[in-house]
């Protein structure tokens, strides 16, 4: 705990007046002490507010200046000079040296006892100690409630709030599982990872960026589960260290949950998901449970895995549960015959989906199709799941997870049944145009596609084809006569464009 020099100067009843070293008023005081020793330097540890009447100060300006410089070199926060006894006022040569080195030189008037200054410093430090203990006593129950209701993410968030710092949870390999309030830069994370391992249960380092990094290993007995790191602008106080240790213990207990308890929780999550997907009459309790699957912004993603057999789906479900267990994440999943449905956080991406299936055997992976929805609010859970199912249906067997964003614009062409209908339509509508182009050396089909992709805008399509718009109109009139259609009808244009794409892709 410390007190800024400017805070002491702001106490009106002490009547302290800054005489020199104004640029050092931000220095922090850790202790106040009166001394008339000419060489107290060896007994100082830094941060002291030294009080003196100058009764034993040297008679020469050079030696007095050296006295002040030695105090500054010892890390003294400020010097209080009592006037009215040995000196009627603060010597001007001391003021000049104080300004030069930036050491606050403060006049303590005769009516103000040194004891009052010391008492004010110690009282304020005691108040801060009490405030810190009170802060810890309030933060610890919040973290305890957080780990019960929100798991690792909520605990990390509460620790970040309590310490006013950035908190990260990493697995044993150094991968970031949780972060709050935001992810640090890559160079800070790399430096953090360099401190991990080595058998030490905790460490404190100063980053090249100037930040302080405190790390504790999360373990129960000889089983390590990961690391808890706090990155702050300055070294953690002892209260912050206590909070870090408390969060560490809570996370260790959460990771060490008995397998039976975790299986029961996963089963409850599965039932809640099932109720919502079947439109239960009163889904409010289920919605409350499902909200725990969302990220900090209340967003989720649906993940669907389609397997060849129910046995493969069962094995995939086990591997997914094992991964989420190691990551300290609650599992929201449901297995329905050959389909596995999982709710993920909105921040989970395709790379996370790959890691989620990292434990699945190669033979089983070759039999899977995986789809990932877009980010949706929790209330749109059914939409998210439908999107993921659509993506899984269109995904390549044994291929990469297919994200909904990558599917946009090609959904209809992703299914054999739809493509078959479009190919039949193309045989009827597109073949006559292709035959005419082949027999007459024209570009009716290319012109038609340009016209359709320009959404019926003559000028844009003509520019694409490099012809005059009147020429393009003549070509479209020929197309209409060949296939007996009206291109001004939007539905006709849509079917023709899809047929051309299906035919040419």
mmCIF file of N, CA, C and O in Angstrom, residues 331-392:
data_model
loop_
_atom_site.group_PDB
_atom_site.id
_atom_site.type_symbol
_atom_site.label_atom_id
_atom_site.label_comp_id
_atom_site.label_asym_id
_atom_site.label_seq_id
_atom_site.Cartn_x
_atom_site.Cartn_y
_atom_site.Cartn_z
ATOM 1 N N UNK A 331 -20.446 -28.999 -21.224
ATOM 2 C CA UNK A 331 -20.809 -29.626 -22.490
ATOM 3 C C UNK A 331 -22.314 -29.530 -22.699
ATOM 4 O O UNK A 331 -23.096 -29.899 -21.832
ATOM 5 N N UNK A 332 -22.716 -29.040 -23.862
ATOM 6 C CA UNK A 332 -24.114 -28.998 -24.260
ATOM 7 C C UNK A 332 -24.212 -29.776 -25.578
ATOM 8 O O UNK A 332 -23.911 -29.240 -26.649
ATOM 9 N N UNK A 333 -24.577 -31.028 -25.488
ATOM 10 C CA UNK A 333 -24.607 -31.858 -26.699
ATOM 11 C C UNK A 333 -25.760 -32.854 -26.622
ATOM 12 O O UNK A 333 -26.318 -33.112 -25.550
ATOM 13 N N UNK A 334 -26.077 -33.389 -27.790
ATOM 14 C CA UNK A 334 -27.138 -34.404 -27.861
ATOM 15 C C UNK A 334 -26.826 -35.330 -29.029
ATOM 16 O O UNK A 334 -26.463 -34.868 -30.125
ATOM 17 N N UNK A 335 -26.955 -36.618 -28.781
ATOM 18 C CA UNK A 335 -26.719 -37.618 -29.830
ATOM 19 C C UNK A 335 -28.060 -38.216 -30.220
ATOM 20 O O UNK A 335 -28.802 -38.717 -29.380
ATOM 21 N N UNK A 336 -28.390 -38.116 -31.504
ATOM 22 C CA UNK A 336 -29.638 -38.652 -32.032
ATOM 23 C C UNK A 336 -29.295 -39.581 -33.187
ATOM 24 O O UNK A 336 -29.052 -39.132 -34.312
ATOM 25 N N UNK A 337 -29.203 -40.873 -32.880
ATOM 26 C CA UNK A 337 -28.847 -41.888 -33.871
ATOM 27 C C UNK A 337 -27.451 -41.588 -34.435
ATOM 28 O O UNK A 337 -26.473 -41.710 -33.731
ATOM 29 N N UNK A 338 -27.362 -41.159 -35.689
ATOM 30 C CA UNK A 338 -26.045 -40.922 -36.298
ATOM 31 C C UNK A 338 -25.650 -39.444 -36.286
ATOM 32 O O UNK A 338 -24.651 -39.061 -36.888
ATOM 33 N N UNK A 339 -26.425 -38.632 -35.596
ATOM 34 C CA UNK A 339 -26.161 -37.187 -35.583
ATOM 35 C C UNK A 339 -25.782 -36.724 -34.176
ATOM 36 O O UNK A 339 -26.461 -37.061 -33.204
ATOM 37 N N UNK A 340 -24.693 -35.945 -34.092
ATOM 38 C CA UNK A 340 -24.254 -35.349 -32.825
ATOM 39 C C UNK A 340 -24.431 -33.837 -32.944
ATOM 40 O O UNK A 340 -23.896 -33.212 -33.858
ATOM 41 N N UNK A 341 -25.195 -33.262 -32.022
ATOM 42 C CA UNK A 341 -25.428 -31.813 -32.009
ATOM 43 C C UNK A 341 -24.749 -31.224 -30.778
ATOM 44 O O UNK A 341 -24.941 -31.712 -29.663
ATOM 45 N N UNK A 342 -23.965 -30.165 -30.982
ATOM 46 C CA UNK A 342 -23.230 -29.531 -29.885
ATOM 47 C C UNK A 342 -23.448 -28.023 -29.950
ATOM 48 O O UNK A 342 -23.411 -27.436 -31.037
ATOM 49 N N UNK A 343 -23.666 -27.410 -28.794
ATOM 50 C CA UNK A 343 -23.714 -25.951 -28.716
ATOM 51 C C UNK A 343 -22.344 -25.432 -28.301
ATOM 52 O O UNK A 343 -21.772 -25.901 -27.314
ATOM 53 N N UNK A 344 -21.843 -24.457 -29.051
ATOM 54 C CA UNK A 344 -20.552 -23.850 -28.755
ATOM 55 C C UNK A 344 -20.737 -22.363 -28.487
ATOM 56 O O UNK A 344 -21.806 -21.805 -28.731
ATOM 57 N N UNK A 345 -19.698 -21.730 -28.004
ATOM 58 C CA UNK A 345 -19.728 -20.281 -27.822
ATOM 59 C C UNK A 345 -19.648 -19.595 -29.187
ATOM 60 O O UNK A 345 -19.098 -20.130 -30.137
ATOM 61 N N UNK A 346 -20.168 -18.371 -29.238
ATOM 62 C CA UNK A 346 -20.105 -17.631 -30.484
ATOM 63 C C UNK A 346 -18.683 -17.346 -30.926
ATOM 64 O O UNK A 346 -18.414 -17.141 -32.109
ATOM 65 N N UNK A 347 -17.754 -17.323 -29.980
ATOM 66 C CA UNK A 347 -16.351 -17.057 -30.317
ATOM 67 C C UNK A 347 -15.621 -18.293 -30.822
ATOM 68 O O UNK A 347 -14.491 -18.184 -31.302
ATOM 69 N N UNK A 348 -16.225 -19.458 -30.718
ATOM 70 C CA UNK A 348 -15.588 -20.688 -31.211
ATOM 71 C C UNK A 348 -15.686 -20.725 -32.741
ATOM 72 O O UNK A 348 -16.766 -20.556 -33.303
ATOM 73 N N UNK A 349 -14.554 -20.958 -33.397
ATOM 74 C CA UNK A 349 -14.511 -20.925 -34.847
ATOM 75 C C UNK A 349 -14.213 -22.306 -35.423
ATOM 76 O O UNK A 349 -14.256 -23.320 -34.716
ATOM 77 N N UNK A 350 -13.900 -22.333 -36.726
ATOM 78 C CA UNK A 350 -13.614 -23.609 -37.393
ATOM 79 C C UNK A 350 -12.393 -24.273 -36.775
ATOM 80 O O UNK A 350 -12.356 -25.504 -36.625
ATOM 81 N N UNK A 351 -11.390 -23.463 -36.406
ATOM 82 C CA UNK A 351 -10.197 -24.038 -35.783
ATOM 83 C C UNK A 351 -10.557 -24.739 -34.479
ATOM 84 O O UNK A 351 -10.040 -25.815 -34.165
ATOM 85 N N UNK A 352 -11.467 -24.142 -33.699
ATOM 86 C CA UNK A 352 -11.911 -24.787 -32.461
ATOM 87 C C UNK A 352 -12.635 -26.092 -32.776
ATOM 88 O O UNK A 352 -12.478 -27.092 -32.058
ATOM 89 N N UNK A 353 -13.441 -26.107 -33.845
ATOM 90 C CA UNK A 353 -14.152 -27.332 -34.234
ATOM 91 C C UNK A 353 -13.162 -28.442 -34.578
ATOM 92 O O UNK A 353 -13.379 -29.613 -34.240
ATOM 93 N N UNK A 354 -12.053 -28.077 -35.231
ATOM 94 C CA UNK A 354 -11.026 -29.077 -35.535
ATOM 95 C C UNK A 354 -10.432 -29.638 -34.242
ATOM 96 O O UNK A 354 -10.242 -30.850 -34.106
ATOM 97 N N UNK A 355 -10.109 -28.729 -33.298
ATOM 98 C CA UNK A 355 -9.529 -29.179 -32.033
ATOM 99 C C UNK A 355 -10.515 -30.049 -31.253
ATOM 100 O O UNK A 355 -10.124 -31.012 -30.586
ATOM 101 N N UNK A 356 -11.792 -29.697 -31.352
ATOM 102 C CA UNK A 356 -12.827 -30.447 -30.641
ATOM 103 C C UNK A 356 -12.847 -31.906 -31.095
ATOM 104 O O UNK A 356 -13.100 -32.819 -30.298
ATOM 105 N N UNK A 357 -12.559 -32.144 -32.361
ATOM 106 C CA UNK A 357 -12.570 -33.499 -32.917
ATOM 107 C C UNK A 357 -11.172 -34.092 -33.003
ATOM 108 O O UNK A 357 -10.966 -35.122 -33.658
ATOM 109 N N UNK A 358 -10.210 -33.429 -32.354
ATOM 110 C CA UNK A 358 -8.825 -33.869 -32.442
ATOM 111 C C UNK A 358 -8.576 -35.254 -31.892
ATOM 112 O O UNK A 358 -7.643 -35.949 -32.314
ATOM 113 N N UNK A 359 -9.396 -35.705 -30.938
ATOM 114 C CA UNK A 359 -9.191 -37.024 -30.345
ATOM 115 C C UNK A 359 -9.897 -38.152 -31.075
ATOM 116 O O UNK A 359 -9.731 -39.331 -30.717
ATOM 117 N N UNK A 360 -10.684 -37.830 -32.106
ATOM 118 C CA UNK A 360 -11.402 -38.860 -32.862
ATOM 119 C C UNK A 360 -10.413 -39.618 -33.742
ATOM 120 O O UNK A 360 -9.518 -39.031 -34.352
ATOM 121 N N UNK A 361 -10.562 -40.931 -33.800
ATOM 122 C CA UNK A 361 -9.641 -41.752 -34.597
ATOM 123 C C UNK A 361 -9.739 -41.391 -36.074
ATOM 124 O O UNK A 361 -10.762 -40.899 -36.552
ATOM 125 N N UNK A 362 -8.659 -41.672 -36.808
ATOM 126 C CA UNK A 362 -8.633 -41.350 -38.238
ATOM 127 C C UNK A 362 -9.714 -42.096 -39.006
ATOM 128 O O UNK A 362 -10.339 -41.560 -39.926
ATOM 129 N N UNK A 363 -9.927 -43.337 -38.632
ATOM 130 C CA UNK A 363 -10.946 -44.131 -39.344
ATOM 131 C C UNK A 363 -12.335 -43.535 -39.139
ATOM 132 O O UNK A 363 -13.143 -43.498 -40.075
ATOM 133 N N UNK A 364 -12.615 -43.069 -37.921
ATOM 134 C CA UNK A 364 -13.917 -42.453 -37.669
ATOM 135 C C UNK A 364 -14.034 -41.090 -38.358
ATOM 136 O O UNK A 364 -15.103 -40.732 -38.871
ATOM 137 N N UNK A 365 -12.925 -40.315 -38.375
ATOM 138 C CA UNK A 365 -12.955 -39.005 -39.029
ATOM 139 C C UNK A 365 -13.314 -39.126 -40.503
ATOM 140 O O UNK A 365 -13.992 -38.258 -41.063
ATOM 141 N N UNK A 366 -12.856 -40.196 -41.133
ATOM 142 C CA UNK A 366 -13.128 -40.394 -42.556
ATOM 143 C C UNK A 366 -14.605 -40.661 -42.832
ATOM 144 O O UNK A 366 -15.039 -40.638 -43.994
ATOM 145 N N UNK A 367 -15.362 -40.914 -41.762
ATOM 146 C CA UNK A 367 -16.787 -41.213 -41.938
ATOM 147 C C UNK A 367 -17.677 -40.067 -41.453
ATOM 148 O O UNK A 367 -18.874 -40.247 -41.293
ATOM 149 N N UNK A 368 -17.081 -38.884 -41.217
ATOM 150 C CA UNK A 368 -17.836 -37.775 -40.634
ATOM 151 C C UNK A 368 -18.014 -36.627 -41.618
ATOM 152 O O UNK A 368 -17.164 -36.369 -42.472
ATOM 153 N N UNK A 369 -19.137 -35.940 -41.454
ATOM 154 C CA UNK A 369 -19.368 -34.652 -42.103
ATOM 155 C C UNK A 369 -19.724 -33.660 -41.000
ATOM 156 O O UNK A 369 -20.601 -33.931 -40.171
ATOM 157 N N UNK A 370 -19.038 -32.517 -40.992
ATOM 158 C CA UNK A 370 -19.150 -31.582 -39.865
ATOM 159 C C UNK A 370 -19.573 -30.209 -40.376
ATOM 160 O O UNK A 370 -19.012 -29.691 -41.349
ATOM 161 N N UNK A 371 -20.586 -29.626 -39.720
ATOM 162 C CA UNK A 371 -21.068 -28.293 -40.088
ATOM 163 C C UNK A 371 -21.106 -27.368 -38.882
ATOM 164 O O UNK A 371 -21.434 -27.793 -37.771
ATOM 165 N N UNK A 372 -20.768 -26.099 -39.108
ATOM 166 C CA UNK A 372 -20.739 -25.091 -38.043
ATOM 167 C C UNK A 372 -21.602 -23.907 -38.466
ATOM 168 O O UNK A 372 -21.440 -23.363 -39.565
ATOM 169 N N UNK A 373 -22.509 -23.494 -37.594
ATOM 170 C CA UNK A 373 -23.429 -22.404 -37.919
ATOM 171 C C UNK A 373 -22.743 -21.046 -37.801
ATOM 172 O O UNK A 373 -21.603 -20.933 -37.339
ATOM 173 N N UNK A 374 -23.467 -20.004 -38.173
ATOM 174 C CA UNK A 374 -23.026 -18.634 -37.917
ATOM 175 C C UNK A 374 -23.279 -18.299 -36.450
ATOM 176 O O UNK A 374 -23.930 -19.065 -35.733
ATOM 177 N N UNK A 375 -22.760 -17.158 -35.988
ATOM 178 C CA UNK A 375 -23.007 -16.710 -34.613
ATOM 179 C C UNK A 375 -24.457 -16.258 -34.498
ATOM 180 O O UNK A 375 -24.938 -15.462 -35.303
ATOM 181 N N UNK A 376 -25.138 -16.765 -33.478
ATOM 182 C CA UNK A 376 -26.533 -16.408 -33.267
ATOM 183 C C UNK A 376 -26.769 -16.124 -31.788
ATOM 184 O O UNK A 376 -26.035 -16.611 -30.924
ATOM 185 N N UNK A 377 -27.801 -15.342 -31.489
ATOM 186 C CA UNK A 377 -28.179 -15.141 -30.089
ATOM 187 C C UNK A 377 -28.764 -16.436 -29.552
ATOM 188 O O UNK A 377 -29.216 -17.303 -30.322
ATOM 189 N N UNK A 378 -28.763 -16.562 -28.230
ATOM 190 C CA UNK A 378 -29.242 -17.802 -27.618
ATOM 191 C C UNK A 378 -30.683 -18.101 -28.018
ATOM 192 O O UNK A 378 -31.047 -19.252 -28.251
ATOM 193 N N UNK A 379 -31.512 -17.059 -28.135
ATOM 194 C CA UNK A 379 -32.915 -17.271 -28.481
ATOM 195 C C UNK A 379 -33.072 -17.879 -29.870
ATOM 196 O O UNK A 379 -34.110 -18.483 -30.175
ATOM 197 N N UNK A 380 -32.062 -17.743 -30.717
ATOM 198 C CA UNK A 380 -32.115 -18.317 -32.070
ATOM 199 C C UNK A 380 -31.394 -19.658 -32.107
ATOM 200 O O UNK A 380 -30.834 -20.038 -33.139
ATOM 201 N N UNK A 381 -31.439 -20.394 -31.022
ATOM 202 C CA UNK A 381 -30.764 -21.690 -30.922
ATOM 203 C C UNK A 381 -31.203 -22.636 -32.046
ATOM 204 O O UNK A 381 -30.367 -23.278 -32.687
ATOM 205 N N UNK A 382 -32.509 -22.733 -32.276
ATOM 206 C CA UNK A 382 -33.000 -23.663 -33.301
ATOM 207 C C UNK A 382 -32.458 -23.299 -34.677
ATOM 208 O O UNK A 382 -32.105 -24.174 -35.476
ATOM 209 N N UNK A 383 -32.357 -21.994 -34.961
ATOM 210 C CA UNK A 383 -31.819 -21.553 -36.248
ATOM 211 C C UNK A 383 -30.353 -21.953 -36.367
ATOM 212 O O UNK A 383 -29.901 -22.419 -37.423
ATOM 213 N N UNK A 384 -29.600 -21.763 -35.261
ATOM 214 C CA UNK A 384 -28.177 -22.126 -35.273
ATOM 215 C C UNK A 384 -27.994 -23.616 -35.549
ATOM 216 O O UNK A 384 -27.129 -24.019 -36.335
ATOM 217 N N UNK A 385 -28.811 -24.427 -34.906
ATOM 218 C CA UNK A 385 -28.702 -25.874 -35.105
ATOM 219 C C UNK A 385 -29.089 -26.245 -36.534
ATOM 220 O O UNK A 385 -28.439 -27.077 -37.179
ATOM 221 N N UNK A 386 -30.150 -25.617 -37.059
ATOM 222 C CA UNK A 386 -30.560 -25.899 -38.438
ATOM 223 C C UNK A 386 -29.455 -25.520 -39.424
ATOM 224 O O UNK A 386 -29.194 -26.244 -40.393
ATOM 225 N N UNK A 387 -28.817 -24.375 -39.182
ATOM 226 C CA UNK A 387 -27.717 -23.967 -40.059
ATOM 227 C C UNK A 387 -26.578 -24.989 -40.024
ATOM 228 O O UNK A 387 -26.010 -25.347 -41.062
ATOM 229 N N UNK A 388 -26.247 -25.456 -38.824
ATOM 230 C CA UNK A 388 -25.148 -26.424 -38.710
ATOM 231 C C UNK A 388 -25.510 -27.743 -39.375
ATOM 232 O O UNK A 388 -24.660 -28.398 -39.995
ATOM 233 N N UNK A 389 -26.790 -28.150 -39.284
ATOM 234 C CA UNK A 389 -27.220 -29.383 -39.936
ATOM 235 C C UNK A 389 -27.152 -29.245 -41.462
ATOM 236 O O UNK A 389 -26.748 -30.186 -42.165
ATOM 237 N N UNK A 390 -27.534 -28.086 -41.962
ATOM 238 C CA UNK A 390 -27.465 -27.834 -43.400
ATOM 239 C C UNK A 390 -26.017 -27.893 -43.878
ATOM 240 O O UNK A 390 -25.710 -28.507 -44.910
ATOM 241 N N UNK A 391 -25.107 -27.259 -43.097
ATOM 242 C CA UNK A 391 -23.693 -27.271 -43.462
ATOM 243 C C UNK A 391 -23.129 -28.686 -43.422
ATOM 244 O O UNK A 391 -22.347 -29.079 -44.302
ATOM 245 N N UNK A 392 -23.514 -29.454 -42.404
ATOM 246 C CA UNK A 392 -23.023 -30.830 -42.299
ATOM 247 C C UNK A 392 -23.512 -31.671 -43.481
ATOM 248 O O UNK A 392 -22.776 -32.513 -44.012
#
